[in-house]
Amino acid sequence: MALTHRALWLIPLGVVAAVIWPSPGTVRIWAVASVAVLALDAWLAPRPDDLRVARAPIPARRLGESGESLLTVTNSGGRRVRGLLRDAWQPSAGAVGDRHEVDLVPRERVRIATRLQPTRRGDRIADAVTIRLRGPLGLAARQRSFVVPGTLRALHPFASRKHLPSKLAQLREIDGRSAVRTRGQGTEFDSLRDYVEGDDVRSIDWRATARRQHLVVRTWQPEQHRRIVIVLDSSRTSAGRVGDAPRLDAGMDAALLLAALAQHARDRVEVVVGDRRIRARVGGGTRGTASLKDIVEAFAGVEPELVEADWPALLSAVSARGNRRALVVLVTPLESAAVEFGLLPSIPGLVRHHEVVVASVADPAVSALRERRGDLESTYAAAAAERTVALRAQTADALRRLGAHVLDADADTLPVELVDYYLLLKAHGRL
Amino acid sequence: MSTPVLERRAGSYDAIGPTRSAVTDRARGILPWVALLVLGALALAALGARSGPEARLLDPRSPAPEGSRAVSEVLARNGVEVDVVGTVAEVATADLSATTVVVTADGLLSAERLAELSADAVDADRLVVLLTAPRFVAPLAPGLAAFSVPDTISGPAAGCPVEALRPGDVVSGASVMMLASEGGDAPDEGSAPDGSAVVAAQTCLPARGIPDGGSLFARLPAAPDRPETLLVGFSPGLTNERITSEDNAAVALRLLGGSENLVWLIPSGLDAPSGAGSDRVSPWPPWATPVALVLAGGTVLLALVRGRRLGRLVPEPLPVIVRAAETTESRAHLYRRSRDRARTAAILRQGTRSRLRRRLGVDRTASAHDLTTAVAAATGEPHDRIHRILGDDVPATNADLVALGSDLTDLERKVQLR
């Protein structure tokens, strides 16, 4: 039971009656009549249960794109129904205009669309569908809520994919598919081909040249099917917000660009996300490489947790699949305390078998704080920022001394720096 | 299309609080109604305001035009102790020796209570009754007939029985006229003993422009059951607004200032005429109460209309929100609170030194002197100034620290611009 705004017209009606016949009896009659009319109207209203509601599955969207929640409403009762329908979603699903006027004759079916613009990554869940059907006078209504399950998956926006074309071009240069070739790019023997002007004379294969009577050069290609393990730290330090998104999202951006590029280079990518326990894991094992789609799907449900990372457990996930040499990328913020107690003890063992890169998202706010001087407050703030930077540098130095490569860059540049380092390793055959 | 799922959700009628968009939606919908209510309230208030102040006519505390604070202030300044009371009972319990009791006889005082007051105030020097309506005269002086008169100026006083009214005095603000009920015209100064009553009233101060020529003032001499009683038929003349016109001020001060103490009774309503006997006209129209009841019911209706949500509230599983720079900012607050200039300066210098080293290619193991020399060469600044900036002097004041911070950034900028 619910009342509509039209019910408020009973008030001026009562006022006019009270002015014409000013006595307490008038008020009593008005009150009783109002209650009776409202109750009757509500009783005569059609039952919301007579509507059948179905929801169409919603395809996943990248964060920033908008989706549409489609409800199909059928009037299976024998009367015309008029009223309101609300398709409620979590606030972060960004439902715009979730209230809809419905007016259905018997057997009529209508599609109701609510635009969704998710504001956060992850699964956005639909809540109840509420139907309010008005009585014949439109003063009162029957109302009920139903659960019509629905989910909109908001995927990581993968903003760094804009860098992919240029990095793929760089990869092809190394790969041998490009016209420009130099010796030393890649170490795996690929094929023999005729010498063309401009080729490095050092790559001439003299034995083959002797056999064929004209100059033949060896071509090389970068190693393929190398193992790349990306470990993303989803612990408390990755919950810190840089700009609008947590550090974890910036790390995911870097991981996605590397994974996309590595797939084109035919390397096998594994991704592990976790803190105290493993939250998502894609690729590796018999299935081989993880596709970009799998990784994005796996990332969708992961949020930073306020717990400390358990690095030995996370890294055991790397060695569990054999100690075959791999490029291990650890995406974690360089917070001195967390790294020194958690990560640092595990690094020596890891470096012995693998090429280790530690990628950290720096905070531009700290750099801005460091450069602003001029009054007492900003001077103290600058000193604090200077101290933060120094501590990060110390932590990075400690990691470097242990043999890991450290990247510390802003969220925008980290994916590029990480991929550049990967290309460098590939070009030098160090994978 | 998937199969329809249609089941009732337990607790779907529960709600905790509106979402922000719902609040704005609601506010938008409810605004016209709120405006209507406010307008209605304003209209009622205006209606009430028109009739409101009448009740507080001749209040010695009120500076309003209808009040009489002017008179009471002047009396107080001249050494008369002015005491304002609200009920007849208070007058009865007060010590009334050397006291004039004055009562504003308005709609909140019943005639019976006035008669009681007269008996209670028997110890007082005199009782002054400021008449606002004729009905108060009969219980005190059955021999006098009283009538309302239009607000005019009185004729000149002549041969009055009291000191307060001197020959030739003229007052304004006539409201009640009295005359001997025997039908005798021309009430003279001589006592006119009344056949039916023991009360002998002396009247004076003719009302002007009335054919029968009643009086605006009457005196009842003291008796065993009452003090000397003065009936004032020109009470509007004692208000703040009109006290200065004609001889009102002089007459009022002489009337009320005759004793050391003055007890002024402003009926608070406890002595009001009861129910049917009241001649007090309600300022509210007859439909006011029913309309108010309808509006009260309407408020409930409005609450019911607005109170039902279209479906329950949807909770948001909130993520952890921590700004990454928060620890740095907290550290800045710590430095600031401890006012550790030495450490702050050292940290700032260390940062600049390490960047300059990198920039100028000075080895990490090289001495501070080598770095100073290299910076001096790069910037062209004097050697000792750079030594002072990059050295280990602790800034003595906050201003020095701020200056050091700026100097360090300047130095870095110069090296970069080289």
PDB file of C-alpha atoms in Angstrom, chain B residues 48 92 126 143 163 205 213-214 238 271 276 286 332 338 360 375 377:
ATOM      1  CA  GLY B  48      -3.559  36.903  14.508  1.00  0.00           C
ATOM      2  CA  ALA B  92      -4.377  40.230  48.123  1.00  0.00           C
ATOM      3  CA  ARG B 126      -6.607  53.989  46.783  1.00  0.00           C
ATOM      4  CA  GLY B 143     -25.508  53.556  41.225  1.00  0.00           C
ATOM      5  CA  GLU B 163      -6.361  66.413  43.755  1.00  0.00           C
ATOM      6  CA  LEU B 205     -14.754  65.513  33.638  1.00  0.00           C
ATOM      7  CA  GLY B 213     -23.212  64.687  29.087  1.00  0.00           C
ATOM      8  CA  GLY B 214     -21.835  61.760  31.101  1.00  0.00           C
ATOM      9  CA  LEU B 238      -2.545  56.790  29.418  1.00  0.00           C
ATOM     10  CA  ASP B 271      -8.775  36.047  36.455  1.00  0.00           C
ATOM     11  CA  ALA B 276     -20.213  31.843  28.470  1.00  0.00           C
ATOM     12  CA  PRO B 286     -15.162  30.205  13.482  1.00  0.00           C
ATOM     13  CA  ALA B 332      54.549  16.841   7.668  1.00  0.00           C
ATOM     14  CA  SER B 338      57.598  19.126  16.978  1.00  0.00           C
ATOM     15  CA  LEU B 360      76.452  17.351 -11.823  1.00  0.00           C
ATOM     16  CA  VAL B 375      77.632  23.752  -7.730  1.00  0.00           C
ATOM     17  CA  ALA B 377      81.016  26.390 -10.920  1.00  0.00           C
TER      18      ALA B 377
END
